[in-house]
XYZ file of C-alpha atoms in Angstrom:
394
model
C -138.996 161.143 134.824
C -142.780 161.309 135.019
C -145.366 158.659 135.713
C -148.766 158.569 134.039
C -149.821 155.144 135.312
C -150.823 154.436 138.913
C -148.351 155.333 141.662
C -147.677 152.779 144.390
C -146.587 154.398 147.652
C -144.904 153.185 150.810
C -143.643 154.724 154.050
C -140.569 153.555 155.935
C -141.089 154.385 159.595
C -144.377 153.949 161.465
C -143.773 156.386 164.304
C -145.437 159.725 164.898
C -144.214 161.508 161.747
C -144.493 158.295 159.732
C -148.190 158.122 160.524
C -148.575 161.695 159.266
C -147.041 160.652 155.930
C -149.250 157.549 155.769
C -152.380 159.606 156.342
C -151.159 162.237 153.891
C -150.887 159.783 151.002
C -154.299 158.375 151.826
C -155.941 161.806 151.662
C -153.882 163.302 148.814
C -156.038 161.940 145.937
C -159.121 163.629 147.445
C -157.553 167.097 147.108
C -157.397 169.517 144.156
C -159.597 167.637 141.727
C -158.814 165.304 138.843
C -155.544 164.691 137.060
C -153.535 162.694 139.543
C -152.925 159.047 138.591
C -154.391 156.380 140.828
C -152.517 156.215 144.136
C -152.071 152.706 145.533
C -151.365 152.425 149.292
C -148.964 149.501 149.195
C -146.750 149.075 152.257
C -145.506 150.281 155.632
C -142.089 149.241 156.921
C -140.831 149.491 160.486
C -138.194 147.466 162.320
C -140.706 147.045 165.154
C -143.289 144.747 163.544
C -146.258 145.677 165.785
C -145.907 149.303 164.711
C -145.795 148.350 161.037
C -148.825 146.082 161.269
C -150.893 148.560 163.264
C -150.073 151.418 160.892
C -150.897 149.336 157.793
C -154.243 148.375 159.298
C -155.072 151.853 160.538
C -154.294 153.691 157.308
C -155.386 151.069 154.803
C -152.068 149.896 153.345
C -151.870 146.478 151.759
C -149.013 145.025 153.804
C -146.486 145.531 156.590
C -142.741 144.920 156.341
C -139.915 144.910 158.891
C -137.012 145.713 156.551
C -136.688 148.733 154.271
C -135.025 146.500 151.663
C -138.370 144.800 151.068
C -139.704 148.218 150.019
C -136.740 148.837 147.725
C -137.129 145.438 146.050
C -140.912 145.581 145.606
C -141.953 146.072 141.948
C -145.370 147.464 142.926
C -143.885 150.463 144.803
C -142.904 153.672 142.987
C -142.656 156.366 145.676
C -141.417 156.145 149.255
C -141.336 158.423 152.283
C -138.354 157.872 154.590
C -139.354 158.758 158.165
C -136.832 157.090 160.473
C -133.943 158.135 162.698
C -131.649 160.623 160.981
C -128.553 158.408 161.011
C -130.405 155.821 158.897
C -131.391 158.204 156.104
C -128.352 157.898 153.828
C -128.293 154.116 153.464
C -132.035 153.889 152.915
C -132.329 156.814 150.502
C -129.384 155.669 148.399
C -130.795 152.133 148.323
C -134.226 153.329 147.249
C -132.845 155.592 144.519
C -130.665 152.768 143.205
C -133.801 150.622 143.030
C -135.553 153.256 140.919
C -137.888 154.691 143.588
C -138.919 158.310 143.982
C -138.024 159.453 147.506
C -139.346 161.977 150.023
C -136.928 162.077 152.980
C -137.757 163.780 156.258
C -135.574 166.577 157.557
C -132.839 166.886 158.668
C -131.574 165.132 155.587
C -128.632 163.366 157.238
C -126.405 163.494 160.325
C -123.510 165.109 158.428
C -122.923 167.348 155.426
C -120.818 164.609 153.822
C -123.672 162.107 154.065
C -126.110 164.620 152.581
C -123.725 165.434 149.726
C -123.535 161.739 148.839
C -127.341 161.527 148.874
C -127.626 164.519 146.547
C -125.170 162.935 144.124
C -127.134 159.678 144.187
C -130.330 161.606 143.442
C -128.754 163.431 140.512
C -127.644 160.130 139.002
C -130.987 158.433 139.552
C -133.238 160.684 137.470
C -135.965 160.249 140.103
C -137.842 162.832 142.136
C -135.896 163.194 145.378
C -137.327 165.616 147.936
C -136.792 166.805 151.496
C -139.769 167.114 153.840
C -139.826 170.717 155.020
C -143.523 170.374 155.732
C -144.073 173.844 157.192
C -143.648 175.316 153.708
C -147.187 174.017 153.048
C -148.844 176.228 155.653
C -151.500 178.446 154.001
C -150.881 181.257 156.502
C -147.107 181.137 156.082
C -147.519 181.215 152.320
C -150.023 184.060 152.561
C -147.447 186.120 154.458
C -144.824 185.224 151.878
C -147.163 186.457 149.122
C -147.419 189.794 150.911
C -143.619 189.943 150.923
C -143.174 188.987 147.266
C -146.249 190.595 145.694
C -147.931 192.772 148.311
C -147.142 195.806 150.423
C -144.650 194.212 152.807
C -141.726 194.071 150.398
C -138.218 193.062 151.437
C -137.911 191.524 154.898
C -135.451 193.343 157.148
C -135.714 191.159 160.255
C -136.950 187.587 160.785
C -137.415 186.642 164.436
C -138.405 183.040 165.044
C -138.731 180.469 167.784
C -139.506 176.768 167.948
C -140.074 175.734 171.554
C -141.116 172.208 172.541
C -141.239 170.343 175.853
C -140.689 166.719 174.798
C -137.280 166.738 176.529
C -138.291 168.700 179.634
C -138.814 165.658 181.876
C -135.313 164.468 182.902
C -136.677 160.972 183.465
C -138.106 160.591 179.957
C -136.303 157.695 178.276
C -133.137 157.821 176.205
C -133.732 157.572 172.435
C -131.935 158.285 169.168
C -132.988 161.922 169.496
C -130.551 162.384 172.390
C -127.584 160.721 170.655
C -125.297 161.819 167.855
C -123.125 164.684 169.062
C -123.283 168.459 169.057
C -125.820 169.928 166.638
C -127.884 166.751 166.242
C -130.323 167.541 169.058
C -132.847 170.365 169.192
C -130.932 172.276 166.516
C -131.361 169.632 163.817
C -134.656 168.181 165.036
C -136.717 171.385 165.161
C -134.186 174.119 164.396
C -133.886 172.794 160.843
C -137.532 173.803 160.290
C -136.943 177.274 161.694
C -133.854 177.882 159.555
C -135.784 176.790 156.475
C -138.605 179.215 157.275
C -136.129 182.061 157.731
C -134.765 181.361 154.259
C -138.303 180.947 152.903
C -138.795 184.651 153.603
C -135.286 186.103 153.373
C -133.343 183.915 150.932
C -130.042 182.159 151.680
C -128.240 182.627 154.981
C -124.830 184.185 154.428
C -123.369 183.777 157.918
C -124.277 183.029 161.522
C -122.879 184.297 164.800
C -123.500 184.327 168.531
C -124.532 180.666 168.579
C -125.054 178.974 171.944
C -125.837 175.266 172.280
C -126.764 174.063 175.766
C -127.543 170.653 177.267
C -129.762 171.100 180.312
C -130.556 167.420 180.953
C -127.188 165.602 181.106
C -128.424 161.992 181.189
C -131.565 159.929 180.695
C -132.810 156.484 181.748
C -132.473 153.519 179.419
C -135.890 152.424 178.044
C -137.216 148.916 178.624
C -139.310 148.820 175.446
C -140.120 150.483 172.153
C -142.465 153.426 171.810
C -143.824 155.760 169.160
C -142.886 159.406 168.834
C -140.926 160.872 171.720
C -141.169 157.647 173.774
C -142.714 159.384 176.783
C -144.940 156.422 177.660
C -142.340 153.616 177.696
C -141.067 152.075 180.941
C -137.461 152.793 181.935
C -134.712 151.074 183.894
C -132.542 152.443 186.718
C -129.572 152.678 184.350
C -128.921 156.100 182.790
C -126.940 157.124 179.715
C -125.376 160.504 178.902
C -127.206 162.870 176.548
C -124.903 163.578 173.599
C -126.488 166.672 172.053
C -128.143 169.993 172.839
C -131.492 170.830 174.420
C -131.369 174.538 173.515
C -129.925 176.487 170.569
C -129.875 180.242 170.019
C -128.126 182.166 167.238
C -128.327 185.098 164.868
C -127.995 185.089 161.099
C -127.268 187.476 158.250
C -128.932 186.740 154.900
C -127.612 187.499 151.404
C -130.534 189.933 151.058
C -129.202 192.037 153.925
C -131.908 190.868 156.319
C -131.059 189.820 159.862
C -132.444 186.770 161.668
C -132.741 185.909 165.352
C -133.528 182.322 166.293
C -134.410 180.446 169.496
C -134.908 176.674 169.694
C -135.664 174.461 172.705
C -136.894 170.963 173.472
C -137.095 171.668 177.226
C -139.641 174.541 177.126
C -142.030 173.524 179.895
C -145.700 173.538 178.880
C -145.099 174.168 175.166
C -145.642 170.963 173.249
C -145.206 172.407 169.747
C -144.786 176.174 169.896
C -143.524 177.550 166.595
C -143.914 181.221 165.804
C -142.227 184.098 164.049
C -142.376 187.767 163.165
C -141.281 189.293 159.875
C -140.523 193.004 159.899
C -140.329 194.366 156.355
C -139.870 197.652 154.527
C -143.626 198.105 154.078
C -145.050 196.526 157.231
C -144.938 193.395 159.375
C -146.653 190.054 159.965
C -146.703 187.337 162.608
C -147.579 183.635 162.735
C -148.225 181.280 165.656
C -148.648 177.528 165.142
C -151.125 177.480 168.019
C -153.477 179.360 165.670
C -152.423 177.840 162.324
C -155.378 179.108 160.274
C -154.636 182.792 160.781
C -151.876 185.390 160.813
C -151.562 189.009 161.858
C -150.642 191.777 159.475
C -149.737 195.459 159.679
C -148.925 198.042 157.006
C -149.331 201.765 156.452
C -152.561 201.604 154.454
C -154.877 202.582 157.330
C -155.174 205.983 159.008
C -153.252 206.419 162.239
C -156.394 206.228 164.361
C -157.095 202.637 163.279
C -153.714 201.350 162.089
C -151.858 198.472 163.709
C -151.898 194.710 163.587
C -155.099 193.043 162.449
C -155.915 189.344 162.432
C -156.436 187.668 159.049
C -158.306 184.350 159.003
C -157.095 182.088 156.210
C -159.639 181.182 153.508
C -159.988 180.124 149.867
C -158.240 183.286 148.656
C -155.028 182.064 150.322
C -152.701 179.260 149.151
C -153.692 175.579 149.485
C -157.231 176.102 150.835
C -159.378 176.163 147.662
C -160.034 172.492 146.777
C -157.433 171.515 149.371
C -159.952 170.889 152.147
C -163.228 168.938 152.057
C -164.948 172.105 153.285
C -162.952 174.909 151.637
C -165.134 177.683 153.024
C -163.937 180.954 154.596
C -163.045 180.606 158.297
C -163.141 176.788 158.229
C -159.908 175.902 159.984
C -157.121 173.435 159.376
C -154.127 172.093 161.290
C -150.570 170.878 160.932
C -151.647 167.405 159.834
C -153.103 168.954 156.672
C -149.619 170.176 155.736
C -148.574 166.544 155.265
C -151.503 165.911 152.914
C -150.595 168.922 150.773
C -146.932 167.881 150.797
C -147.853 164.346 149.720
C -150.055 165.723 146.946
C -147.237 167.984 145.695
C -144.765 165.064 145.730
C -147.157 162.806 143.819
C -147.956 165.548 141.292
C -144.250 166.085 140.705
C -143.803 162.363 140.009
C -146.730 162.511 137.601
C -145.301 165.531 135.794
C -148.004 167.915 137.012
C -147.391 171.472 138.197
C -150.498 172.503 140.109
C -148.659 172.905 143.428
C -145.146 174.198 144.163
C -142.609 171.394 144.020
C -141.204 169.928 147.202
C -137.755 171.102 148.303
C -135.012 168.945 146.792
C -132.289 166.942 148.504
C -129.988 169.811 147.535
C -132.185 172.088 149.654
C -131.789 169.630 152.517
C -128.015 169.684 152.014
C -127.959 173.483 152.135
C -129.981 173.406 155.357
C -127.358 171.132 156.900
C -124.593 173.523 155.822
C -126.347 176.285 157.776
C -126.693 174.007 160.819
C -123.012 173.095 160.491
C -122.066 176.783 160.543
C -124.175 177.257 163.690
C -122.282 174.426 165.424
C -118.961 175.957 164.334
C -120.016 179.316 165.764
C -121.036 177.731 169.071
C -117.764 175.851 169.442
C -115.818 179.065 168.710
C -117.487 181.190 171.428
C -120.054 182.628 169.034
C -117.749 183.993 166.355
C -119.147 184.739 162.896
C -119.048 181.731 160.560
C -119.839 181.880 156.841
C -122.163 179.251 155.379
C -120.204 177.126 152.926
């Protein structure tokens, strides 16, 4: 189904990632020129009313709601981002699809494979655009490396080595939240490891099997919060009561891809001093490349085209000749940088274009892609609980 009239948008969830979606929709019509229908910023919903009201005011949305059902029932809303705790995704997404909304759901898609399968089936029956938010696929540098794999001298990737290290869980006295509940595999693995797995497959194709998985909980319990906070809740007051942490702080594993490539992965939410450290290396038949989120507007690249005296890695600064930059930034000039927040704008633009039946940007990953990602995560958990044995992805 396509829409040629105006598109009314809403976001469910006014936390840290929710604000990124809200800002993304606001900026999306300013990117890539004409052709997109009018985008109406309609509503923000959050169970904590002060968050909803503040976000609506800050990002210019018409109204604030405290129940996602108000979004589903609203006739002036066509497209919705779902950016809430993972265990809430299924009910909300199925309700929105049943109400005829287009849906962009944050990763991980659901807490279980069964929940995700039900969501995929609901999407197939709805006839609506239903996407999963693997936002890192919008990085210009990551896409530039992928171009060198698919069309340039790098060729087939032989080894993907990636890490996603964060420190939001390093403080043992940071408050308990939904991120620390839900059982094995729902912690660092699903929260940030889902991104890393998706990037590995972005370069190497589907994961065939995983092995050697280790899931470790380094902080066994956390204090109960006394209030509500945005993001990772680091600034909320806590009580003397503590609750057990139910999932992992660290995940490491290896993977074999259908292509024959090998992957090595390291994920942590207790990496002291690293707030958002994502990086990877791809080693391919014709060369290699690296990416570091700390320097998002560049990548390094090596191939055999230079003489031995000057060969080696060289830094490439992203510019208009790379994906997403030309007409995707107000100042789309060589060496003018960008950051991770821009990825959300480009994702929002792609989602809206898909609803409108346009094909200027690559489509967003589907709910089926989100389901496949969960199947890989499920195999990693199975490997970890079986002392690292090899487990095929179902």
